[in-house]
PDB file of C-alpha atoms in Angstrom:
ATOM      1  CA  MET O   1     104.641 125.697  93.265  1.00 60.00           C
ATOM      2  CA  PRO O   2     102.842 125.767  89.891  1.00 64.00           C
ATOM      3  CA  PRO O   3      99.673 127.840  89.562  1.00 60.00           C
ATOM      4  CA  ARG O   4      96.381 125.994  89.630  1.00 50.00           C
ATOM      5  CA  THR O   5      95.005 124.878  86.276  1.00 47.00           C
ATOM      6  CA  ALA O   6      91.900 126.518  84.834  1.00 42.00           C
ATOM      7  CA  ASP O   7      89.409 125.872  82.060  1.00 39.00           C
ATOM      8  CA  GLU O   8      89.724 129.272  80.381  1.00 35.00           C
ATOM      9  CA  PRO O   9      91.325 128.925  76.904  1.00 36.00           C
ATOM     10  CA  GLU O  10      94.168 131.171  75.886  1.00 37.00           C
ATOM     11  CA  ILE O  11      93.646 134.091  73.491  1.00 28.00           C
ATOM     12  CA  LEU O  12      93.858 133.347  69.800  1.00 29.00           C
ATOM     13  CA  GLY O  13      97.099 134.726  68.369  1.00 32.00           C
ATOM     14  CA  ALA O  14      97.524 136.101  64.867  1.00 31.00           C
ATOM     15  CA  VAL O  15      98.169 133.108  62.615  1.00 30.00           C
ATOM     16  CA  ARG O  16     100.361 133.756  59.603  1.00 30.00           C
ATOM     17  CA  GLN O  17      99.779 131.866  56.386  1.00 35.00           C
ATOM     18  CA  SER O  18     102.452 129.357  55.423  1.00 34.00           C
ATOM     19  CA  LYS O  19     104.153 129.597  52.037  1.00 35.00           C
ATOM     20  CA  ARG O  20     103.375 125.917  51.584  1.00 38.00           C
ATOM     21  CA  PRO O  21      99.827 124.621  51.141  1.00 38.00           C
ATOM     22  CA  ARG O  22      98.021 123.666  54.331  1.00 39.00           C
ATOM     23  CA  THR O  23      95.476 120.930  54.772  1.00 37.00           C
ATOM     24  CA  GLU O  24      92.019 122.225  53.883  1.00 37.00           C
ATOM     25  CA  GLY O  25      88.674 121.703  55.572  1.00 36.00           C
ATOM     26  CA  PHE O  26      89.570 122.720  59.137  1.00 47.00           C
ATOM     27  CA  HIS O  27      87.908 125.190  61.435  1.00 70.00           C
ATOM     28  CA  LEU O  28      87.738 124.219  65.114  1.00 78.00           C
ATOM     29  CA  GLY O  29      84.901 126.623  65.881  1.00 84.00           C
ATOM     30  CA  ARG O  30      82.774 125.209  63.064  1.00 84.00           C
ATOM     31  CA  ARG O  31      83.611 121.680  64.144  1.00 83.00           C
ATOM     32  CA  LEU O  32      82.503 122.409  67.691  1.00 89.00           C
ATOM     33  CA  HIS O  33      79.293 124.051  66.445  1.00 89.00           C
ATOM     34  CA  GLN O  34      78.645 121.051  64.209  1.00 86.00           C
ATOM     35  CA  LEU O  35      79.031 118.642  67.136  1.00 88.00           C
ATOM     36  CA  ARG O  36      76.514 120.628  69.172  1.00 90.00           C
ATOM     37  CA  ARG O  37      73.960 120.785  66.352  1.00 88.00           C
ATOM     38  CA  GLU O  38      74.259 117.051  65.644  1.00 87.00           C
ATOM     39  CA  ARG O  39      73.365 116.413  69.285  1.00 89.00           C
ATOM     40  CA  GLY O  40      70.720 119.136  69.506  1.00 89.00           C
ATOM     41  CA  MET O  41      72.615 120.823  72.330  1.00 91.00           C
ATOM     42  CA  THR O  42      72.751 124.403  73.548  1.00 92.00           C
ATOM     43  CA  LEU O  43      75.988 126.007  74.704  1.00 93.00           C
ATOM     44  CA  GLU O  44      74.845 125.396  78.278  1.00 93.00           C
ATOM     45  CA  ASP O  45      74.255 121.711  77.532  1.00 92.00           C
ATOM     46  CA  ALA O  46      77.720 121.417  75.967  1.00 92.00           C
ATOM     47  CA  GLY O  47      79.206 123.263  78.928  1.00 93.00           C
ATOM     48  CA  ARG O  48      77.808 120.701  81.362  1.00 91.00           C
ATOM     49  CA  LEU O  49      79.057 117.874  79.140  1.00 90.00           C
ATOM     50  CA  THR O  50      82.601 119.221  78.811  1.00 91.00           C
ATOM     51  CA  SER O  51      82.968 120.981  82.201  1.00 90.00           C
ATOM     52  CA  LEU O  52      83.658 124.227  80.337  1.00 91.00           C
ATOM     53  CA  ALA O  53      81.818 127.522  80.646  1.00 92.00           C
ATOM     54  CA  ALA O  54      79.214 128.240  77.952  1.00 92.00           C
ATOM     55  CA  SER O  55      80.923 131.593  77.344  1.00 91.00           C
ATOM     56  CA  THR O  56      84.206 129.785  76.733  1.00 90.00           C
ATOM     57  CA  LEU O  57      82.599 127.467  74.183  1.00 93.00           C
ATOM     58  CA  SER O  58      80.987 130.442  72.449  1.00 92.00           C
ATOM     59  CA  LYS O  59      84.349 132.195  72.121  1.00 89.00           C
ATOM     60  CA  ILE O  60      85.925 129.060  70.659  1.00 88.00           C
ATOM     61  CA  GLU O  61      83.095 128.677  68.147  1.00 89.00           C
ATOM     62  CA  ASN O  62      83.479 132.306  67.092  1.00 88.00           C
ATOM     63  CA  ASP O  63      87.291 132.120  66.781  1.00 81.00           C
ATOM     64  CA  GLN O  64      87.757 134.585  69.623  1.00 83.00           C
ATOM     65  CA  MET O  65      89.871 132.157  71.659  1.00 80.00           C
ATOM     66  CA  SER O  66      92.214 129.285  70.939  1.00 74.00           C
ATOM     67  CA  PRO O  67      91.959 126.404  73.425  1.00 78.00           C
ATOM     68  CA  THR O  68      94.914 124.878  75.207  1.00 77.00           C
ATOM     69  CA  PHE O  69      95.598 121.162  74.814  1.00 76.00           C
ATOM     70  CA  ASP O  70      93.900 120.596  78.178  1.00 78.00           C
ATOM     71  CA  VAL O  71      90.701 122.256  76.945  1.00 84.00           C
ATOM     72  CA  VAL O  72      90.791 120.393  73.617  1.00 82.00           C
ATOM     73  CA  GLN O  73      90.979 117.176  75.600  1.00 80.00           C
ATOM     74  CA  LYS O  74      87.931 118.202  77.650  1.00 86.00           C
ATOM     75  CA  LEU O  75      86.030 118.820  74.406  1.00 89.00           C
ATOM     76  CA  ALA O  76      86.930 115.374  73.054  1.00 83.00           C
ATOM     77  CA  LEU O  77      86.031 113.611  76.299  1.00 83.00           C
ATOM     78  CA  GLY O  78      82.802 115.547  76.681  1.00 88.00           C
ATOM     79  CA  PHE O  79      81.601 114.780  73.160  1.00 87.00           C
ATOM     80  CA  ASP O  80      82.946 111.214  73.388  1.00 83.00           C
ATOM     81  CA  ILE O  81      85.075 111.424  70.255  1.00 79.00           C
ATOM     82  CA  ASP O  82      88.713 110.806  69.480  1.00 71.00           C
ATOM     83  CA  ILE O  83      90.715 113.976  70.135  1.00 72.00           C
ATOM     84  CA  THR O  84      92.189 113.862  66.630  1.00 66.00           C
ATOM     85  CA  GLU O  85      88.683 114.137  65.129  1.00 70.00           C
ATOM     86  CA  LEU O  86      88.592 117.747  66.314  1.00 74.00           C
ATOM     87  CA  PHE O  87      91.559 118.551  64.066  1.00 66.00           C
ATOM     88  CA  ALA O  88      91.205 116.082  61.205  1.00 57.00           C
ATOM     89  CA  SER O  89      90.032 117.424  57.856  1.00 53.00           C
ATOM     90  CA  ASN O  90      87.111 115.960  55.946  1.00 51.00           C
ATOM     91  CA  SER O  91      89.579 113.952  53.873  1.00 49.00           C
ATOM     92  CA  GLY O  92      90.910 112.047  56.899  1.00 50.00           C
ATOM     93  CA  GLN O  93      92.069 108.539  56.123  1.00 52.00           C
ATOM     94  CA  ASP O  94      90.741 105.586  58.118  1.00 53.00           C
ATOM     95  CA  ALA O  95      92.090 102.700  56.038  1.00 52.00           C
ATOM     96  CA  ALA O  96      94.875 100.430  57.222  1.00 62.00           C
ATOM     97  CA  GLY O  97      98.342 101.086  55.836  1.00 74.00           C
ATOM     98  CA  ARG O  98      97.760 104.833  55.876  1.00 80.00           C
ATOM     99  CA  ARG O  99     100.494 107.451  55.985  1.00 87.00           C
ATOM    100  CA  SER O 100     100.869 111.220  56.263  1.00 89.00           C
ATOM    101  CA  ILE O 101     103.640 113.488  55.013  1.00 91.00           C
ATOM    102  CA  THR O 102     104.013 116.994  56.415  1.00 90.00           C
ATOM    103  CA  LEU O 103     106.527 119.176  54.570  1.00 92.00           C
ATOM    104  CA  ALA O 104     108.900 121.511  56.411  1.00 90.00           C
ATOM    105  CA  GLY O 105     107.107 124.626  57.559  1.00 87.00           C
ATOM    106  CA  ALA O 106     103.665 123.110  56.934  1.00 89.00           C
ATOM    107  CA  GLY O 107     101.157 121.846  59.478  1.00 87.00           C
ATOM    108  CA  ARG O 108      98.160 123.429  61.156  1.00 84.00           C
ATOM    109  CA  PRO O 109      98.917 126.470  63.359  1.00 85.00           C
ATOM    110  CA  MET O 110      97.564 126.801  66.879  1.00 82.00           C
ATOM    111  CA  GLU O 111      98.956 129.811  68.686  1.00 82.00           C
ATOM    112  CA  THR O 112      98.690 130.743  72.370  1.00 83.00           C
ATOM    113  CA  PRO O 113     100.382 133.482  74.416  1.00 85.00           C
ATOM    114  CA  VAL O 114     103.173 131.086  75.473  1.00 92.00           C
ATOM    115  CA  TYR O 115     103.435 128.545  72.646  1.00 92.00           C
ATOM    116  CA  ASN O 116     103.168 128.613  68.858  1.00 91.00           C
ATOM    117  CA  HIS O 117     102.221 125.068  67.795  1.00 90.00           C
ATOM    118  CA  ARG O 118     102.214 123.520  64.317  1.00 90.00           C
ATOM    119  CA  LEU O 119     100.075 120.370  64.401  1.00 89.00           C
ATOM    120  CA  ILE O 120     101.486 117.546  62.286  1.00 90.00           C
ATOM    121  CA  ALA O 121      99.703 114.799  60.276  1.00 88.00           C
ATOM    122  CA  VAL O 122      96.409 116.607  60.833  1.00 83.00           C
ATOM    123  CA  GLU O 123      94.494 114.788  58.073  1.00 81.00           C
ATOM    124  CA  LEU O 124      94.772 111.434  59.866  1.00 81.00           C
ATOM    125  CA  LYS O 125      91.949 110.543  62.230  1.00 76.00           C
ATOM    126  CA  HIS O 126      92.186 108.265  65.267  1.00 75.00           C
ATOM    127  CA  LYS O 127      95.917 108.717  65.756  1.00 80.00           C
ATOM    128  CA  LYS O 128      97.470 107.083  68.823  1.00 82.00           C
ATOM    129  CA  ILE O 129      99.839 110.030  69.226  1.00 88.00           C
ATOM    130  CA  LEU O 130      99.509 113.771  68.592  1.00 88.00           C
ATOM    131  CA  PRO O 131     102.753 115.240  67.196  1.00 93.00           C
ATOM    132  CA  PHE O 132     103.431 118.944  66.843  1.00 92.00           C
ATOM    133  CA  VAL O 133     106.391 121.288  66.453  1.00 96.00           C
ATOM    134  CA  THR O 134     106.325 124.165  68.909  1.00 95.00           C
ATOM    135  CA  THR O 135     108.093 127.502  69.104  1.00 97.00           C
ATOM    136  CA  ILE O 136     108.263 128.381  72.803  1.00 97.00           C
ATOM    137  CA  LYS O 137     107.560 132.092  73.185  1.00 96.00           C
ATOM    138  CA  ALA O 138     107.387 132.146  76.992  1.00 96.00           C
ATOM    139  CA  ARG O 139     110.442 133.600  78.732  1.00 97.00           C
ATOM    140  CA  SER O 140     109.627 132.929  82.406  1.00 96.00           C
ATOM    141  CA  LEU O 141     107.057 131.228  84.609  1.00 95.00           C
ATOM    142  CA  GLU O 142     105.370 134.595  85.036  1.00 95.00           C
ATOM    143  CA  ASP O 143     104.217 134.286  81.408  1.00 94.00           C
ATOM    144  CA  PHE O 144     101.921 131.389  82.369  1.00 92.00           C
ATOM    145  CA  LYS O 145      98.444 131.935  83.795  1.00 87.00           C
ATOM    146  CA  THR O 146      98.184 128.172  84.284  1.00 86.00           C
ATOM    147  CA  TRP O 147     100.434 125.175  83.742  1.00 91.00           C
ATOM    148  CA  SER O 148      99.396 122.326  81.468  1.00 89.00           C
ATOM    149  CA  GLN O 149      97.882 119.196  82.980  1.00 86.00           C
ATOM    150  CA  HIS O 150      95.933 116.439  81.205  1.00 83.00           C
ATOM    151  CA  SER O 151      95.671 112.673  80.926  1.00 83.00           C
ATOM    152  CA  GLY O 152      98.181 110.591  78.972  1.00 88.00           C
ATOM    153  CA  GLU O 153     101.917 110.879  78.496  1.00 92.00           C
ATOM    154  CA  GLU O 154     104.129 113.163  76.421  1.00 94.00           C
ATOM    155  CA  PHE O 155     107.599 113.449  74.954  1.00 97.00           C
ATOM    156  CA  LEU O 156     109.530 116.639  74.175  1.00 98.00           C
ATOM    157  CA  TYR O 157     112.733 116.853  72.088  1.00 98.00           C
ATOM    158  CA  VAL O 158     114.626 120.131  71.686  1.00 98.00           C
ATOM    159  CA  LEU O 159     115.310 121.012  68.038  1.00 98.00           C
ATOM    160  CA  GLU O 160     116.632 124.564  68.436  1.00 98.00           C
ATOM    161  CA  GLY O 161     117.704 126.765  71.337  1.00 98.00           C
ATOM    162  CA  GLU O 162     117.444 125.993  75.036  1.00 98.00           C
ATOM    163  CA  ILE O 163     114.497 125.651  77.424  1.00 98.00           C
ATOM    164  CA  CYS O 164     113.740 125.345  81.100  1.00 98.00           C
ATOM    165  CA  PHE O 165     111.263 122.505  81.619  1.00 98.00           C
ATOM    166  CA  GLN O 166     109.300 122.776  84.856  1.00 97.00           C
ATOM    167  CA  THR O 167     107.278 119.992  86.442  1.00 96.00           C
ATOM    168  CA  GLU O 168     105.145 119.739  89.547  1.00 92.00           C
ATOM    169  CA  HIS O 169     107.228 117.181  91.465  1.00 93.00           C
ATOM    170  CA  TYR O 170     110.766 117.661  90.111  1.00 96.00           C
ATOM    171  CA  GLU O 171     113.473 120.295  90.035  1.00 96.00           C
ATOM    172  CA  PRO O 172     113.580 122.453  86.863  1.00 97.00           C
ATOM    173  CA  ALA O 173     115.560 120.928  83.978  1.00 98.00           C
ATOM    174  CA  ILE O 174     117.599 122.943  81.463  1.00 98.00           C
ATOM    175  CA  LEU O 175     117.447 121.215  78.063  1.00 98.00           C
ATOM    176  CA  GLY O 176     119.445 122.045  74.939  1.00 98.00           C
ATOM    177  CA  VAL O 177     119.497 120.793  71.359  1.00 98.00           C
ATOM    178  CA  GLY O 178     119.234 116.992  71.324  1.00 98.00           C
ATOM    179  CA  ASP O 179     117.970 116.764  74.896  1.00 98.00           C
ATOM    180  CA  SER O 180     114.557 115.313  75.650  1.00 98.00           C
ATOM    181  CA  VAL O 181     112.084 114.632  78.431  1.00 98.00           C
ATOM    182  CA  TYR O 182     109.258 112.110  78.814  1.00 97.00           C
ATOM    183  CA  ILE O 183     106.586 112.691  81.451  1.00 96.00           C
ATOM    184  CA  ASP O 184     103.235 111.644  82.829  1.00 95.00           C
ATOM    185  CA  SER O 185     101.012 114.459  81.550  1.00 91.00           C
ATOM    186  CA  SER O 186      98.810 114.417  84.657  1.00 90.00           C
ATOM    187  CA  MET O 187     101.707 116.155  86.414  1.00 94.00           C
ATOM    188  CA  GLN O 188     101.519 119.933  85.971  1.00 93.00           C
ATOM    189  CA  HIS O 189     104.202 121.175  83.586  1.00 95.00           C
ATOM    190  CA  ALA O 190     105.423 124.193  81.638  1.00 95.00           C
ATOM    191  CA  ALA O 191     108.373 125.127  79.436  1.00 97.00           C
ATOM    192  CA  TYR O 192     109.958 128.467  78.585  1.00 98.00           C
ATOM    193  CA  SER O 193     112.881 129.538  76.392  1.00 98.00           C
ATOM    194  CA  THR O 194     116.191 130.444  77.996  1.00 98.00           C
ATOM    195  CA  SER O 195     118.179 130.890  74.784  1.00 97.00           C
ATOM    196  CA  GLU O 196     118.537 134.211  72.978  1.00 96.00           C
ATOM    197  CA  GLN O 197     116.188 133.011  70.239  1.00 96.00           C
ATOM    198  CA  ASP O 198     112.867 131.314  70.932  1.00 98.00           C
ATOM    199  CA  ALA O 199     113.456 127.582  71.300  1.00 98.00           C
ATOM    200  CA  VAL O 200     111.803 125.087  68.951  1.00 98.00           C
ATOM    201  CA  VAL O 201     110.798 121.611  70.139  1.00 98.00           C
ATOM    202  CA  LEU O 202     109.137 118.474  68.849  1.00 97.00           C
ATOM    203  CA  TRP O 203     106.254 117.688  71.192  1.00 95.00           C
ATOM    204  CA  VAL O 204     104.323 114.393  71.130  1.00 95.00           C
ATOM    205  CA  ASN O 205     101.246 113.679  73.257  1.00 91.00           C
ATOM    206  CA  THR O 206      99.345 110.421  73.513  1.00 86.00           C
ATOM    207  CA  GLY O 207      95.777 110.844  72.345  1.00 62.00           C
TER     208      GLY O 207
END
């Protein structure tokens, strides 16, 4: 059985700078602080709004922790904003006919103990889907304090290596290059690498 989910974000990993330029204007902690100030809210007020501990919000604002996707979703729901607005830069495009190009190796890093995400098309606000490329560092279920669980649906496609994809109601699935899985995200789930090298996947969540 999967472990119970929790609100505590995962520890911020060391983020290495890409050789290619990254989108400017992003700092999740500053964005969260800005949202609180605009609403005249204390950390305790924001905690009640988002169902997250005030200490957790403080650590996010001070770059001491990096939130999981589940926690990011709680922030967006609590503040009643589109989830992509937490990651969009100030130059986000809202016009029709928009597009976004992300060069190989670029994207916005978001690292946790089990996953190393690179968020894609980060300058676009109000996206219907949230794409990211993920290096899966986890090597067993024991590496997970909690499994992921959130609203929406998601799609995973293996680009490199091999993974074991675990879900709450199904038997584990071993997926190799070219294999994919589509799930209801409200079902608890986790993935870890089974290949010699860390696996790399394309992960897409609905916003």
